[in-house]
PDB file of C-alpha atoms and ligand atoms in Angstrom:
ATOM      1  CA  MET A   1      12.179   1.308  -0.894  1.00 98.00           C
ATOM      2  CA  GLY A   2      14.158   1.462  -4.123  1.00 98.00           C
ATOM      3  CA  ILE A   3      16.413  -1.459  -5.025  1.00 98.00           C
ATOM      4  CA  LEU A   4      20.088  -0.817  -5.735  1.00 96.00           C
ATOM      5  CA  ASN A   5      21.862  -4.058  -6.529  1.00 93.00           C
ATOM      6  CA  VAL A   6      25.620  -3.839  -6.674  1.00 91.00           C
ATOM      7  CA  THR A   7      26.116  -7.407  -7.817  1.00 84.00           C
ATOM      8  CA  PRO A   8      27.379  -8.710 -11.155  1.00 78.00           C
ATOM      9  CA  ASP A   9      24.750 -11.491 -11.184  1.00 57.00           C
ATOM     10  CA  SER A  10      21.646  -9.502 -10.310  1.00 49.00           C
ATOM     11  CA  PHE A  11      18.717 -10.881 -12.341  1.00 33.00           C
ATOM     12  CA  SER A  12      17.069  -7.544 -12.836  1.00 41.00           C
ATOM     13  CA  ASP A  13      19.701  -4.922 -13.543  1.00 48.00           C
ATOM     14  CA  GLY A  14      22.117  -7.072 -15.500  1.00 49.00           C
ATOM     15  CA  GLY A  15      24.945  -6.046 -13.193  1.00 48.00           C
ATOM     16  CA  HIS A  16      25.084  -2.516 -14.550  1.00 49.00           C
ATOM     17  CA  PHE A  17      25.530  -0.850 -11.182  1.00 50.00           C
ATOM     18  CA  LEU A  18      28.880  -2.134 -10.094  1.00 57.00           C
ATOM     19  CA  SER A  19      30.855   1.095 -10.061  1.00 78.00           C
ATOM     20  CA  ALA A  20      30.134   3.545  -7.256  1.00 85.00           C
ATOM     21  CA  THR A  21      29.581   6.335  -9.792  1.00 87.00           C
ATOM     22  CA  ALA A  22      27.023   4.376 -11.772  1.00 88.00           C
ATOM     23  CA  ALA A  23      25.358   3.207  -8.559  1.00 91.00           C
ATOM     24  CA  LEU A  24      25.155   6.781  -7.289  1.00 93.00           C
ATOM     25  CA  GLN A  25      23.554   7.859 -10.544  1.00 94.00           C
ATOM     26  CA  HIS A  26      20.922   5.149 -10.178  1.00 94.00           C
ATOM     27  CA  ALA A  27      20.377   6.162  -6.537  1.00 96.00           C
ATOM     28  CA  ARG A  28      19.745   9.755  -7.700  1.00 97.00           C
ATOM     29  CA  THR A  29      17.087   8.455 -10.061  1.00 98.00           C
ATOM     30  CA  LEU A  30      15.444   6.357  -7.341  1.00 98.00           C
ATOM     31  CA  VAL A  31      15.309   9.372  -5.004  1.00 98.00           C
ATOM     32  CA  ALA A  32      14.019  11.682  -7.753  1.00 98.00           C
ATOM     33  CA  GLU A  33      11.276   9.123  -8.411  1.00 98.00           C
ATOM     34  CA  GLY A  34      10.248   9.219  -4.756  1.00 97.00           C
ATOM     35  CA  ALA A  35      12.148   6.503  -2.881  1.00 98.00           C
ATOM     36  CA  ALA A  36      12.316   7.170   0.873  1.00 98.00           C
ATOM     37  CA  ILE A  37      14.747   4.296   1.395  1.00 98.00           C
ATOM     38  CA  ILE A  38      17.422   2.851  -0.895  1.00 98.00           C
ATOM     39  CA  ASP A  39      18.245  -0.809  -0.325  1.00 98.00           C
ATOM     40  CA  VAL A  40      21.900  -1.432  -1.209  1.00 98.00           C
ATOM     41  CA  GLY A  41      22.798  -5.090  -1.714  1.00 97.00           C
ATOM     42  CA  GLY A  42      26.177  -6.624  -2.548  1.00 95.00           C
ATOM     43  CA  GLU A  43      25.182 -10.298  -2.588  1.00 94.00           C
ATOM     44  CA  SER A  44      22.429 -11.676  -4.777  1.00 90.00           C
ATOM     45  CA  THR A  45      19.735 -13.677  -2.967  1.00 87.00           C
ATOM     46  CA  ARG A  46      17.948 -14.895  -6.078  1.00 82.00           C
ATOM     47  CA  PRO A  47      17.435 -18.676  -6.344  1.00 79.00           C
ATOM     48  CA  GLY A  48      20.700 -20.416  -7.219  1.00 77.00           C
ATOM     49  CA  ALA A  49      22.907 -17.375  -6.517  1.00 79.00           C
ATOM     50  CA  THR A  50      26.505 -18.008  -5.462  1.00 81.00           C
ATOM     51  CA  PRO A  51      27.556 -16.645  -2.051  1.00 88.00           C
ATOM     52  CA  VAL A  52      30.269 -13.943  -1.876  1.00 93.00           C
ATOM     53  CA  THR A  53      32.955 -13.401   0.759  1.00 96.00           C
ATOM     54  CA  THR A  54      32.602 -10.729   3.423  1.00 97.00           C
ATOM     55  CA  GLN A  55      35.442  -8.722   1.877  1.00 97.00           C
ATOM     56  CA  GLU A  56      33.880  -8.812  -1.574  1.00 94.00           C
ATOM     57  CA  GLU A  57      30.528  -7.694  -0.190  1.00 96.00           C
ATOM     58  CA  LEU A  58      32.189  -4.860   1.748  1.00 97.00           C
ATOM     59  CA  ASP A  59      34.129  -3.775  -1.347  1.00 94.00           C
ATOM     60  CA  ARG A  60      30.915  -3.594  -3.343  1.00 94.00           C
ATOM     61  CA  VAL A  61      28.636  -1.796  -0.888  1.00 96.00           C
ATOM     62  CA  LEU A  62      30.792   0.582   1.168  1.00 97.00           C
ATOM     63  CA  PRO A  63      31.825   2.998  -1.630  1.00 95.00           C
ATOM     64  CA  VAL A  64      28.201   3.163  -2.748  1.00 95.00           C
ATOM     65  CA  ILE A  65      26.847   3.829   0.744  1.00 97.00           C
ATOM     66  CA  GLU A  66      29.477   6.537   1.302  1.00 97.00           C
ATOM     67  CA  ALA A  67      28.663   8.212  -2.015  1.00 96.00           C
ATOM     68  CA  ILE A  68      24.903   8.179  -1.365  1.00 97.00           C
ATOM     69  CA  ARG A  69      25.388   9.386   2.197  1.00 98.00           C
ATOM     70  CA  ALA A  70      27.478  12.349   0.986  1.00 97.00           C
ATOM     71  CA  GLU A  71      24.868  13.536  -1.484  1.00 97.00           C
ATOM     72  CA  LEU A  72      21.324  12.265  -1.028  1.00 98.00           C
ATOM     73  CA  PRO A  73      18.795  12.912   1.754  1.00 96.00           C
ATOM     74  CA  VAL A  74      17.516   9.344   1.892  1.00 98.00           C
ATOM     75  CA  ILE A  75      17.555   6.450   4.340  1.00 98.00           C
ATOM     76  CA  ILE A  76      20.147   3.910   3.241  1.00 98.00           C
ATOM     77  CA  SER A  77      19.278   0.282   3.884  1.00 98.00           C
ATOM     78  CA  ILE A  78      21.956  -2.404   3.822  1.00 98.00           C
ATOM     79  CA  ASP A  79      20.717  -5.696   2.412  1.00 98.00           C
ATOM     80  CA  THR A  80      22.943  -8.231   4.177  1.00 98.00           C
ATOM     81  CA  SER A  81      22.997 -11.121   6.647  1.00 98.00           C
ATOM     82  CA  LYS A  82      26.632 -10.681   7.651  1.00 98.00           C
ATOM     83  CA  PRO A  83      27.338  -8.946  10.984  1.00 98.00           C
ATOM     84  CA  GLU A  84      30.613  -7.441   9.724  1.00 98.00           C
ATOM     85  CA  VAL A  85      28.816  -5.879   6.752  1.00 98.00           C
ATOM     86  CA  MET A  86      26.010  -4.575   9.006  1.00 98.00           C
ATOM     87  CA  ARG A  87      28.510  -2.866  11.320  1.00 98.00           C
ATOM     88  CA  ALA A  88      30.635  -1.362   8.528  1.00 98.00           C
ATOM     89  CA  ALA A  89      27.604  -0.242   6.517  1.00 98.00           C
ATOM     90  CA  VAL A  90      26.078   1.592   9.486  1.00 98.00           C
ATOM     91  CA  GLN A  91      29.462   3.183  10.195  1.00 98.00           C
ATOM     92  CA  ALA A  92      29.508   4.356   6.558  1.00 98.00           C
ATOM     93  CA  GLY A  93      26.026   5.862   6.774  1.00 98.00           C
ATOM     94  CA  ALA A  94      23.371   3.148   6.491  1.00 98.00           C
ATOM     95  CA  GLY A  95      20.390   3.636   8.793  1.00 98.00           C
ATOM     96  CA  PHE A  96      18.384   0.461   8.173  1.00 98.00           C
ATOM     97  CA  ILE A  97      19.255  -3.250   7.969  1.00 98.00           C
ATOM     98  CA  ASN A  98      17.424  -5.584   5.611  1.00 98.00           C
ATOM     99  CA  ASP A  99      18.210  -9.175   6.539  1.00 98.00           C
ATOM    100  CA  VAL A 100      16.643 -11.959   4.479  1.00 97.00           C
ATOM    101  CA  ARG A 101      17.868 -14.394   7.175  1.00 97.00           C
ATOM    102  CA  ALA A 102      16.172 -12.485  10.005  1.00 98.00           C
ATOM    103  CA  LEU A 103      19.379 -12.216  12.097  1.00 98.00           C
ATOM    104  CA  ARG A 104      19.921 -15.997  12.204  1.00 97.00           C
ATOM    105  CA  ALA A 105      23.564 -15.814  11.007  1.00 98.00           C
ATOM    106  CA  GLU A 106      26.117 -16.086  13.781  1.00 98.00           C
ATOM    107  CA  GLY A 107      26.787 -12.669  15.327  1.00 98.00           C
ATOM    108  CA  ALA A 108      24.019 -10.858  13.406  1.00 98.00           C
ATOM    109  CA  LEU A 109      21.631 -10.454  16.335  1.00 98.00           C
ATOM    110  CA  GLN A 110      24.440  -9.108  18.532  1.00 98.00           C
ATOM    111  CA  ALA A 111      25.523  -6.688  15.799  1.00 98.00           C
ATOM    112  CA  VAL A 112      22.018  -5.189  15.646  1.00 98.00           C
ATOM    113  CA  VAL A 113      21.832  -5.019  19.458  1.00 98.00           C
ATOM    114  CA  ASP A 114      25.155  -3.152  19.527  1.00 98.00           C
ATOM    115  CA  LEU A 115      24.218  -0.834  16.657  1.00 98.00           C
ATOM    116  CA  ASN A 116      20.998   0.127  18.432  1.00 98.00           C
ATOM    117  CA  ARG A 117      22.724   1.150  21.665  1.00 97.00           C
ATOM    118  CA  ASP A 118      23.390   4.828  20.805  1.00 93.00           C
ATOM    119  CA  GLN A 119      21.284   5.232  17.666  1.00 97.00           C
ATOM    120  CA  SER A 120      18.201   3.836  15.999  1.00 98.00           C
ATOM    121  CA  VAL A 121      18.897   1.296  13.261  1.00 98.00           C
ATOM    122  CA  PRO A 122      15.673  -0.504  12.379  1.00 98.00           C
ATOM    123  CA  VAL A 123      15.953  -4.024  11.008  1.00 99.00           C
ATOM    124  CA  CYS A 124      13.733  -5.968   8.620  1.00 98.00           C
ATOM    125  CA  LEU A 125      13.300  -9.615   9.648  1.00 98.00           C
ATOM    126  CA  MET A 126      12.392 -11.659   6.571  1.00 98.00           C
ATOM    127  CA  HIS A 127      11.147 -15.238   6.354  1.00 97.00           C
ATOM    128  CA  MET A 128      13.069 -17.637   4.128  1.00 95.00           C
ATOM    129  CA  GLN A 129      12.822 -21.444   4.037  1.00 92.00           C
ATOM    130  CA  GLY A 130      16.272 -22.895   3.289  1.00 81.00           C
ATOM    131  CA  GLU A 131      19.096 -20.978   1.636  1.00 76.00           C
ATOM    132  CA  PRO A 132      19.092 -19.128  -1.715  1.00 82.00           C
ATOM    133  CA  HIS A 133      21.001 -21.811  -3.647  1.00 79.00           C
ATOM    134  CA  THR A 134      18.463 -24.559  -2.776  1.00 75.00           C
ATOM    135  CA  MET A 135      15.329 -22.824  -1.482  1.00 72.00           C
ATOM    136  CA  GLN A 136      13.197 -23.348  -4.595  1.00 76.00           C
ATOM    137  CA  GLN A 137      13.943 -27.082  -4.919  1.00 79.00           C
ATOM    138  CA  SER A 138      10.878 -28.395  -3.050  1.00 82.00           C
ATOM    139  CA  PRO A 139       9.419 -25.866  -0.637  1.00 86.00           C
ATOM    140  CA  HIS A 140       6.825 -27.414   1.671  1.00 89.00           C
ATOM    141  CA  TYR A 141       4.475 -26.082   4.362  1.00 93.00           C
ATOM    142  CA  ASP A 142       1.364 -27.519   6.028  1.00 94.00           C
ATOM    143  CA  ASP A 143       0.000 -23.980   6.340  1.00 96.00           C
ATOM    144  CA  VAL A 144       2.286 -21.366   4.810  1.00 97.00           C
ATOM    145  CA  THR A 145       0.759 -18.304   6.507  1.00 98.00           C
ATOM    146  CA  GLN A 146       0.720 -19.955   9.930  1.00 98.00           C
ATOM    147  CA  HIS A 147       4.329 -21.093   9.447  1.00 97.00           C
ATOM    148  CA  VAL A 148       5.583 -17.671   8.354  1.00 98.00           C
ATOM    149  CA  SER A 149       3.640 -15.929  11.098  1.00 98.00           C
ATOM    150  CA  SER A 150       5.018 -18.104  13.891  1.00 98.00           C
ATOM    151  CA  PHE A 151       8.557 -17.844  12.472  1.00 98.00           C
ATOM    152  CA  LEU A 152       8.330 -14.040  12.477  1.00 98.00           C
ATOM    153  CA  ALA A 153       6.771 -14.019  15.969  1.00 98.00           C
ATOM    154  CA  GLN A 154       9.724 -16.098  17.221  1.00 98.00           C
ATOM    155  CA  ARG A 155      12.277 -13.827  15.572  1.00 98.00           C
ATOM    156  CA  ILE A 156      10.576 -10.779  17.116  1.00 98.00           C
ATOM    157  CA  GLN A 157      10.786 -12.480  20.541  1.00 98.00           C
ATOM    158  CA  HIS A 158      14.516 -13.230  20.047  1.00 98.00           C
ATOM    159  CA  CYS A 159      15.164  -9.588  19.159  1.00 98.00           C
ATOM    160  CA  LEU A 160      13.189  -8.257  22.118  1.00 98.00           C
ATOM    161  CA  ALA A 161      14.906 -10.692  24.507  1.00 98.00           C
ATOM    162  CA  ALA A 162      18.307  -9.565  23.204  1.00 98.00           C
ATOM    163  CA  GLY A 163      17.422  -5.934  23.915  1.00 98.00           C
ATOM    164  CA  ILE A 164      16.382  -4.550  20.522  1.00 98.00           C
ATOM    165  CA  PRO A 165      13.453  -2.160  21.097  1.00 98.00           C
ATOM    166  CA  ARG A 166      10.175  -3.216  19.459  1.00 98.00           C
ATOM    167  CA  ASP A 167       9.959   0.007  17.450  1.00 98.00           C
ATOM    168  CA  ARG A 168      13.107  -1.006  15.529  1.00 98.00           C
ATOM    169  CA  LEU A 169      11.497  -4.159  14.080  1.00 98.00           C
ATOM    170  CA  VAL A 170       9.999  -4.526  10.615  1.00 99.00           C
ATOM    171  CA  ILE A 171       8.719  -7.872   9.271  1.00 98.00           C
ATOM    172  CA  ASP A 172       8.525  -9.405   5.796  1.00 98.00           C
ATOM    173  CA  PRO A 173       6.970 -12.739   4.672  1.00 98.00           C
ATOM    174  CA  GLY A 174       9.709 -13.175   2.051  1.00 98.00           C
ATOM    175  CA  PHE A 175       7.795 -13.672  -1.186  1.00 98.00           C
ATOM    176  CA  GLY A 176       9.673 -16.119  -3.421  1.00 96.00           C
ATOM    177  CA  PHE A 177      12.083 -17.264  -0.724  1.00 96.00           C
ATOM    178  CA  GLY A 178      11.468 -21.001  -0.454  1.00 95.00           C
ATOM    179  CA  LYS A 179       7.879 -20.716  -1.709  1.00 96.00           C
ATOM    180  CA  THR A 180       5.887 -22.048  -4.647  1.00 96.00           C
ATOM    181  CA  LEU A 181       3.493 -19.891  -6.660  1.00 97.00           C
ATOM    182  CA  THR A 182       0.608 -21.226  -4.562  1.00 97.00           C
ATOM    183  CA  HIS A 183       2.451 -20.411  -1.324  1.00 97.00           C
ATOM    184  CA  ASN A 184       3.109 -16.845  -2.557  1.00 98.00           C
ATOM    185  CA  LEU A 185      -0.516 -16.303  -3.608  1.00 98.00           C
ATOM    186  CA  THR A 186      -1.839 -17.692  -0.316  1.00 98.00           C
ATOM    187  CA  LEU A 187       0.534 -15.467   1.660  1.00 98.00           C
ATOM    188  CA  LEU A 188      -0.534 -12.408  -0.273  1.00 98.00           C
ATOM    189  CA  ALA A 189      -4.239 -13.230   0.097  1.00 98.00           C
ATOM    190  CA  GLN A 190      -3.740 -13.634   3.869  1.00 98.00           C
ATOM    191  CA  LEU A 191      -1.125 -10.902   4.332  1.00 98.00           C
ATOM    192  CA  ASN A 192      -3.360  -8.922   6.715  1.00 98.00           C
ATOM    193  CA  THR A 193      -3.078 -11.718   9.312  1.00 98.00           C
ATOM    194  CA  LEU A 194       0.588 -10.729   9.840  1.00 98.00           C
ATOM    195  CA  LEU A 195      -0.577  -7.341  11.122  1.00 98.00           C
ATOM    196  CA  SER A 196      -1.383  -9.066  14.426  1.00 98.00           C
ATOM    197  CA  LEU A 197       2.407  -9.266  15.006  1.00 98.00           C
ATOM    198  CA  GLN A 198       2.319  -5.486  15.484  1.00 97.00           C
ATOM    199  CA  ALA A 199       5.334  -4.595  13.388  1.00 98.00           C
ATOM    200  CA  PRO A 200       5.408  -2.609  10.134  1.00 98.00           C
ATOM    201  CA  LEU A 201       5.118  -4.903   7.138  1.00 98.00           C
ATOM    202  CA  LEU A 202       7.621  -4.746   4.263  1.00 99.00           C
ATOM    203  CA  VAL A 203       7.040  -6.643   1.012  1.00 98.00           C
ATOM    204  CA  GLY A 204       9.247  -7.394  -1.976  1.00 98.00           C
ATOM    205  CA  LEU A 205       7.291  -8.497  -5.042  1.00 98.00           C
ATOM    206  CA  SER A 206       8.943  -6.455  -7.784  1.00 98.00           C
ATOM    207  CA  ARG A 207       9.747  -8.514 -10.943  1.00 97.00           C
ATOM    208  CA  LYS A 208       9.593 -11.761  -8.943  1.00 97.00           C
ATOM    209  CA  SER A 209       9.182 -15.156 -10.558  1.00 95.00           C
ATOM    210  CA  MET A 210       5.573 -15.472  -9.387  1.00 97.00           C
ATOM    211  CA  ILE A 211       4.780 -12.732 -11.933  1.00 98.00           C
ATOM    212  CA  GLY A 212       6.777 -14.626 -14.551  1.00 97.00           C
ATOM    213  CA  ALA A 213       4.746 -17.749 -13.777  1.00 97.00           C
ATOM    214  CA  LEU A 214       1.390 -15.956 -13.947  1.00 98.00           C
ATOM    215  CA  LEU A 215       2.107 -13.829 -17.019  1.00 98.00           C
ATOM    216  CA  ASP A 216       4.767 -15.889 -18.788  1.00 97.00           C
ATOM    217  CA  ALA A 217       6.993 -12.785 -18.722  1.00 97.00           C
ATOM    218  CA  GLN A 218      10.749 -12.249 -18.394  1.00 96.00           C
ATOM    219  CA  PRO A 219      11.946  -9.926 -15.543  1.00 94.00           C
ATOM    220  CA  ALA A 220      12.086  -6.865 -17.821  1.00 94.00           C
ATOM    221  CA  ALA A 221       8.417  -7.354 -18.776  1.00 97.00           C
ATOM    222  CA  ARG A 222       7.054  -7.716 -15.248  1.00 98.00           C
ATOM    223  CA  LEU A 223       6.276  -4.073 -14.428  1.00 98.00           C
ATOM    224  CA  HIS A 224       2.497  -4.295 -14.698  1.00 98.00           C
ATOM    225  CA  GLY A 225       2.398  -7.488 -12.663  1.00 98.00           C
ATOM    226  CA  SER A 226       4.673  -5.887 -10.048  1.00 98.00           C
ATOM    227  CA  LEU A 227       2.378  -2.876  -9.745  1.00 98.00           C
ATOM    228  CA  ALA A 228      -0.707  -5.048  -9.329  1.00 98.00           C
ATOM    229  CA  LEU A 229       0.976  -7.036  -6.552  1.00 98.00           C
ATOM    230  CA  ALA A 230       2.321  -3.904  -4.830  1.00 98.00           C
ATOM    231  CA  ALA A 231      -1.161  -2.354  -4.786  1.00 98.00           C
ATOM    232  CA  LEU A 232      -2.726  -5.548  -3.442  1.00 98.00           C
ATOM    233  CA  ALA A 233      -0.067  -5.812  -0.721  1.00 98.00           C
ATOM    234  CA  VAL A 234      -0.687  -2.218   0.413  1.00 98.00           C
ATOM    235  CA  LEU A 235      -4.432  -2.878   0.432  1.00 98.00           C
ATOM    236  CA  LYS A 236      -3.695  -5.828   2.744  1.00 98.00           C
ATOM    237  CA  GLY A 237      -1.600  -3.656   5.083  1.00 98.00           C
ATOM    238  CA  ALA A 238       1.976  -3.449   3.736  1.00 98.00           C
ATOM    239  CA  LEU A 239       3.714  -0.222   4.769  1.00 98.00           C
ATOM    240  CA  ILE A 240       7.002  -0.491   2.866  1.00 98.00           C
ATOM    241  CA  VAL A 241       7.273  -1.775  -0.711  1.00 98.00           C
ATOM    242  CA  ARG A 242      10.672  -2.835  -2.071  1.00 98.00           C
ATOM    243  CA  ALA A 243      10.690  -2.074  -5.793  1.00 98.00           C
ATOM    244  CA  HIS A 244      12.844  -1.586  -8.879  1.00 98.00           C
ATOM    245  CA  ASP A 245      10.460   0.835 -10.616  1.00 98.00           C
ATOM    246  CA  VAL A 246       9.954   3.464  -7.950  1.00 98.00           C
ATOM    247  CA  GLN A 247       7.890   6.094  -9.745  1.00 98.00           C
ATOM    248  CA  ALA A 248       5.316   3.675 -11.108  1.00 98.00           C
ATOM    249  CA  THR A 249       5.188   1.791  -7.811  1.00 98.00           C
ATOM    250  CA  ARG A 250       4.645   4.996  -5.861  1.00 98.00           C
ATOM    251  CA  ASP A 251       1.655   5.881  -8.017  1.00 98.00           C
ATOM    252  CA  ALA A 252       0.167   2.412  -7.670  1.00 98.00           C
ATOM    253  CA  VAL A 253       0.611   2.250  -3.895  1.00 98.00           C
ATOM    254  CA  LYS A 254      -0.703   5.798  -3.406  1.00 98.00           C
ATOM    255  CA  ILE A 255      -3.984   4.698  -4.965  1.00 98.00           C
ATOM    256  CA  ALA A 256      -4.086   1.505  -2.913  1.00 98.00           C
ATOM    257  CA  ALA A 257      -3.259   3.403   0.292  1.00 98.00           C
ATOM    258  CA  ALA A 258      -6.105   5.843  -0.356  1.00 98.00           C
ATOM    259  CA  VAL A 259      -8.549   2.947  -0.795  1.00 98.00           C
ATOM    260  CA  ARG A 260      -7.193   1.279   2.346  1.00 97.00           C
ATOM    261  CA  GLN A 261      -7.713   4.489   4.314  1.00 96.00           C
ATOM    262  CA  ALA A 262     -11.307   4.663   3.119  1.00 96.00           C
ATOM    263  CA  GLU A 263     -11.981   1.112   4.334  1.00 89.00           C
TER     264      GLU A 263
HETATM  265  C1  LIG B 301      16.973  -8.540  -0.756  1.00 56.36           C
HETATM  266  N1  LIG B 301      15.612  -8.939  -1.076  1.00 56.36           N
HETATM  267  C2  LIG B 301      15.196  -9.558  -2.213  1.00 56.36           C
HETATM  268  N2  LIG B 301      13.876  -9.787  -2.141  1.00 56.36           N
HETATM  269  C3  LIG B 301      13.461  -9.307  -0.947  1.00 56.36           C
HETATM  270  C4  LIG B 301      12.232  -9.257  -0.290  1.00 56.36           C
HETATM  271  O1  LIG B 301      11.138  -9.785  -0.820  1.00 56.36           O
HETATM  272  N3  LIG B 301      12.174  -8.686   0.921  1.00 56.36           N
HETATM  273  C5  LIG B 301      13.291  -8.180   1.517  1.00 56.36           C
HETATM  274  N4  LIG B 301      13.157  -7.630   2.735  1.00 56.36           N
HETATM  275  N5  LIG B 301      14.494  -8.206   0.933  1.00 56.36           N
HETATM  276  C6  LIG B 301      14.566  -8.764  -0.271  1.00 56.36           C
END
């Protein structure tokens, strides 16, 4: 899953992909490098990020989704928690919903139920403690893996009870979302325990602050750390890897997947 941020405050792309033309060009690169999914996001979820209005988010993502849809044979994911954005993005051509709030926003669960009535629109349910602007202030868990696992199990149950078929659900522990370095490392070391939830596992580790903390590296210098984490996550059972550097990540996860298959 290649990352396409269409936000002016994105920590990793410096806000370069704000025009639909520039975004489309970056999408072409991601697809040429081997992305099967492109995750289009119009609101930054990095720690401390300022929320945007629904209209602003729509204005950022819709032209990009339409342009990608018209040209590239790739699954378009919409990275949003807002039901209005989910509905409009799917109408414009998105085929996957990536929700860092796991459909907890008002109306989001119903939107995904409705969107899955006549078509298949899988949704990624991610764990996050708190909200982006405060989540890194003092994250606390008694047992982080147990907490994340039971949160995701509950969200799966809510989705099933609302009528979303099980095969539309993808789960994600939410690395860096209300978690310390120790929480992130523990979650990664125990990632395979989430496989018992019987949903495909998505991970986002690319250029995250845990790499900065371990290597004392700025986002632009976190490629090698990102590749190491992506490979480890695949070895522990991750099926989808959300990444900025698609070509390098694909190579790394291909190797890890081959080792996992040999296990
Ligand atoms: C939008 N976004 C930023 N980081 C992410 C992560 O780790 N997982 C998912 N699903 N989305 C993310």
